[in-house]
Amino acid sequence: MRIACSFCGERELGEFTYLGDAKPVRPEAGASEDEVFDYVYLRDNVAGATSEYWYHGGGCRAWLKVTRNTLTHEISSIEPAAGAGAAKVGA
Amino acid sequence: MVEFSWVSRSPLEHALVTGTDGARGIEAGISLTEIRNFDLIQVMARRGQAAELGQAAKARFGVAVPDAPKAVRTSDATLIWSGPDQFFVLSKGGKHTMQTLEPALSGSLSDQSHARVLVSISGAKARTMLAKLSSIDLHPDAFPVGAAAATSMDHTSVTLWRGGDRTDGQAVFNVLMFATFAESLWHTMLDSGAEYGVDINHTERLA
Amino acid sequence: MAGAQTHRLGNGGLVDRSAPLNFRFDGKAFSGFQGDTLASALIANGVKLVGRSFKYHRPRGILTAGSEEPNALVELRTGARREPNTKATTAELYDGLEAASQNRWPSLRHDVMSVNQLFAPIFVAGFYYKTFMWPAKFWEAIYEPAIRRAAGLGRAAGIADPDHYDKAWAHCDVLIAGSGPAGLAAALAAGRAGARVILCEEDFVLGGRLLSDGGMIDGEPAAEWISRTLAELAGMPDVRVMTRTTLFGVYDGGTYGAIERVNDHLPSPPEHQVRQRLWRIVAKRCVVAAGAIERPIVFAGNDTPGVMMASAMRTYVARYAATPAKRIALFTNNEDGWRTVETALGAGLQIAAVIDARPEISPAHRSLASKGGFPVLHGSVSGVDGGKDGVRKIAVSLTGGARAEVEADGLAVSGGWNPAVGLTSYHRGRPKWRSDISAFVPDGAPPGMVAAGAANGDFGLGACLSQGFAAGAAAAHDAGRTGNAGSAPVADDEVFSLTPLWHVAGKGKAFVDYQHDVTASDIELAQREGFESVEHLKRYTTLGMATDQGKTSNVAGLAIMAAVSGRSIPETGTTIYRPPYVPVAIGAFAGHHRDGTFHATRLTPSHHWAVEQGAVFVDTGLWKRAQWYPRAGEKDWLESVTREVKAVRSGVGFCDVSTLGKIDVHGPDAGAFLDRVYINTFSNLAVGKARYGLMLREDGIVYDDGTTSRLAEDHYFLTTTTAKAGLVMQHLEFCRQVLFPELDVQLTSVSDQWAQFSIAGPSARELLKQIVDESEDLSNEGFPFMGAREVTLRGGLKARLFRISFSGEMAFEISVPARFGDAMARNLMLAGAPFGVTPYGTEALGVMRVEKGHIAGPELSGTTTAADLGLGKMMSTKKDYIGRVMAGREALVAPDRQVVVGIKPTDETRRLRSGAHIIPKGQTPGPGNDQGYVTSVCFSPTLNQWIGLALVERGRERIGEIVHAHDPLRGEDYDVELCNPVFYDPDGGRQRG
């Protein structure tokens, strides 16, 4: 598998570390235990396109948000994960 | 009172034996040269301040700072991209140190002079040997002079860039590796180059 | 003296008669020529029997001339280099080669285990499942050993492989598998268009079937076209042609695996060279021109030595000038099989008969038969009379029911051709059935891959050339190379005609899978027993599960299944194809990573100094750390470690702690950032001060700990544990980039920049005074506990000094730029000489931290909360931080949680061991009353007894209680007293100095 880092270009899988689902957004301070519980544990088990975090630790140390099809491994988009998990204040 | 001497010792001082390694009786296809005692400062832009840092750096170095995986030579330093909104300043002789750069560049600076070992790789078989260490495409079309990469060798992070060609036209690949991994990676390099014959040197001079 | 090559033609072939090579097979001397494979050399010497079969120990000969070979597997080489299950058909002959047949005893010709054939009724499909069901205890004791002796393949060397392997990366626009007409034409087109091309050919000679079948291309003989093409390719600097290289796998993102047998053709690799190299090839496009595999027809006795694929027979005759038989019969169901007759006649061999299953043959072949004086029998081979010395007579069922017999010493068989659909199917693509050729052809190939020529089901030479050329040109174009490819080479297509025939009914064993001894009746039995799905069929009969992955057997097997289950072949379908296409040595996957270079190693800045001191090292993750420094006369590690601890507690010692992770945290929001990642507050830490910090995971469990110092208003220096250094950096980057992008903070690993030493003991300050500049105030007032600042050393070197203690003594940590780490160790020895300074290793460090009740890795186990560790009070209630909410969950704050407590054996002479379970006194140990376990133990020189830390339910409320330690692993049971985990200086007066 190869991942085209937004900053470095296409690199081999070994330079990256997988974290997991990039959909959950960290609840803002003061959120209830249930909300935080869902953020920490609740995940969709998607057969198809899913977004996930990959860390280019063997390269530029950027966190990336990768949209990948779990059935075909096809990667349809890659972008920097900057702020992707940040609490949406007031949301 | 005891007299203390503060001898700087390269992490490769033990492992690096000047001379020839591997295949003999042929012209060595690989040349490995360690460059010792350099100044290496990592400069990171403050949040949203990449443009300001770029201007300050341009004023200081006279060239635009690389904003993509590239290495840029100035008259007395090499600026190497090391990640988004960050770069290394590699130099010799105390021209660009924490003391001199901190006032000039408005960013977050970390001294990495001792955190890395610098090895330059050249020779007729340099690319062939590097293919065993690096997953990067080093074909001249894909990795020309000035190309750089934050990448890994032997599962270890390195900064790799192509310097100016040797006077005989051979490509030169520079590898900045973590100091504590250096001896291990050095042996891996020797193993990878053994079949082509390796010339081993060290120098104080930055190419 | 090697025997004469009785079965070698006087001329012709691609062998070099001026380069004779001696070799041995089962101890007997033979000779062959450069350019031979082991198989062709054996054939040239008249050897027909080369092995015994897997299950029934049937005598077997050579079936094919390529990597699809199921029968002719040998142990190649001897001693440490002995390699089992090597295909004689692909092993290149070299001078001095030694090979041995497999799976026979005492000899190939007289194999005791061939009595297995008499028990054939119990060796039917699923026999493992049926026969050895019970009693269960017999399995390990009797059945398995017996089966392992009786069934099996070659023996591994049992000694470490002395050779080296390596791995390399390659990149190209167009990757081509195979160098037959389609592959060479593809390379030509792509190369001319300006593409970077890699062509992999598993053979040691380029040309594929052209080497055996010849033909005319662009009006010249194939051999001349090949050399002209290779010369043109050699002139293209970006075209790389790799022989002895098999493309074996296709992975995601255009990554391919290939194995190059760099020096397998030599007795041993030349010095400094590898035996094999594993290639990871990244290609924008891939053209599969891997050709097709001729398929056998299943009939009784079809495994008799001397029965050979028709194409293989003409390969041995034409390419190797070796004659598998003198009087050959051909059994074919298609036009192509007849080419063997033409080749054999051309070489002066006799044709006994052609048995053709088709209703009609061409007038050209009819006239060839009359000219050659051999009969053409319309029908099928129904049996073979012969044995280990080969074929004698062939029984034929003629169309219409009559029977005939043919005397021959060799039988060439052609059941048609199966395109090599492996590579194109490795992404779960299912090949599709093409009824005009009665074969599966590629479908659903991985992105960027296309099959051409025979691999695509188009067998004619003209079609191979034009398809290969077009595929190469298109691949180059898709990769952005738009040069002029010129025109395609041209040749005529051969006539194609085939009448499907898979299985001829008859008496006796008819083999489908030769390597696993699966017969047609096994498949029929599997169907009767309900194993109709091809995936079930495969597992139940082991069809296609041998090292050849059923290259010659799978399609015939499922065709037979289709026939008995009343379905069509496409309805029956194929099993999933998986890499590798050919077996790949584990050594090649390991490459450089074996023995001492199994993984990369990290060395501390004072490593070579510690080696000089005679330190014993321990692997800690990737690090080599000094574990203790033995001195002459010390009888064991405990004595050395005890001395080191006492030296620190009574004087001063030092330890290289550079392995701790070190991170520069910069920026105006650095303090706010640390407040969010630590449970305690750092934004209010004064410049020049250090503070112990604890991080949680978002689920509320403790992640890591360490000391963080504030060196400037906008600069903190954070340390992590050795084990988590990389992970904490990754976690902090995640927090910085993904969770808290609004904070202006920058992170840089400076782990390798600083050599850091702990200097501990009552004399630590006195020692330091020797080494720092006299202007530095190290007094308790000038540099109090938890102070952190830059200091100047004698000689002008700048260092960072921290007054922190892990040992519980008055202690400092001092950091110097790493290249001065070696000098620092030497200077600490010099400066400390008057105080009896003692270097200490990780063991003494560990002893002192247990004495002091400090937590470390065994307590930071991924299950403990801050409160469990006795650090609950550090959890700030005034701010949000990672893990705060989840740490408050009911189960994580339950009063009966297991918490850190000290333990002491009631018998002061007893040794403690970690891992023992804690059980209430007087109860029988069991899961129901397990109250925790011992995490860390040490012999405390200070208390002169073993002590430990444990996680125990409500432990802190039970100080003074006697509990039971139960250690089933070591068979130990003893009582321990729960106590304060801080065994040493509990009020901390010593470290505050």
Coordinates of C-alpha atoms in Angstrom, one line a residue, chain A residues 1-2 10 12 17-19 26-33 36-37 39-41 53 55 61-63 72-73 81-87, chain C residues 169 171 251-255 280 282 698-699 729-730 733-734 737-742 747-749 880-886 888-890:
Chain A
M1 CA 0.0 0.0 0.0
R2 CA 1.2 3.5 -0.7
E10 CA 3.6 9.1 -2.5
E12 CA 5.3 3.3 1.1
T17 CA 1.2 4.6 11.4
Y18 CA -2.5 4.0 11.4
L19 CA -4.6 5.4 14.2
R26 CA -13.4 15.6 20.4
P27 CA -16.2 17.0 22.6
E28 CA -15.5 20.4 24.1
A29 CA -14.7 20.8 27.7
G30 CA -17.8 20.3 29.9
A31 CA -19.2 17.6 27.7
S32 CA -21.1 14.8 29.4
E33 CA -19.6 11.4 30.1
V36 CA -17.1 11.5 25.7
F37 CA -17.7 7.8 25.9
Y39 CA -16.1 9.9 21.2
V40 CA -13.7 7.4 22.7
Y41 CA -15.4 4.1 21.9
Y53 CA -6.0 9.0 10.5
Y55 CA 0.7 9.5 10.8
R61 CA 5.4 13.8 11.1
A62 CA 2.2 15.2 9.6
W63 CA -1.1 13.6 10.6
T72 CA -10.8 -2.4 -2.2
H73 CA -8.1 -0.5 -0.3
A81 CA -5.7 16.3 9.4
A82 CA -5.1 19.7 10.9
G83 CA -8.0 20.4 13.2
A84 CA -10.0 17.4 12.0
G85 CA -10.6 16.2 15.5
A86 CA -11.0 19.5 17.2
A87 CA -14.0 20.4 19.3
Chain C
W169 CA 13.2 -1.2 -4.0
H171 CA 10.5 2.0 -9.5
Y251 CA 0.1 -5.6 -3.5
D252 CA -1.9 -2.4 -3.0
G253 CA -1.0 0.9 -4.8
G254 CA 1.0 -0.6 -7.6
T255 CA 3.5 -2.4 -5.5
R280 CA 9.6 -4.5 -4.0
V282 CA 6.6 0.2 -7.6
E698 CA -8.4 9.6 26.4
D699 CA -10.0 6.5 28.0
M729 CA 5.8 12.2 20.3
Q730 CA 3.2 10.8 18.0
E733 CA 1.7 15.7 17.5
F734 CA -1.9 14.3 17.2
Q737 CA -2.2 19.0 14.8
V738 CA -5.6 17.3 15.0
L739 CA -7.2 18.2 18.4
F740 CA -5.9 21.6 19.4
P741 CA -5.0 23.5 16.2
E742 CA -5.8 26.8 17.8
L747 CA 7.2 20.2 19.0
T748 CA 10.6 18.8 18.2
S749 CA 12.2 15.6 19.3
D880 CA -9.9 20.0 30.9
Y881 CA -7.3 17.5 29.8
I882 CA -6.9 14.3 27.8
G883 CA -8.6 11.5 29.7
R884 CA -10.3 13.6 32.4
V885 CA -13.9 12.7 31.7
M886 CA -13.3 9.0 31.2
G888 CA -14.1 9.6 36.3
R889 CA -16.1 6.6 35.1
E890 CA -17.7 4.5 37.8

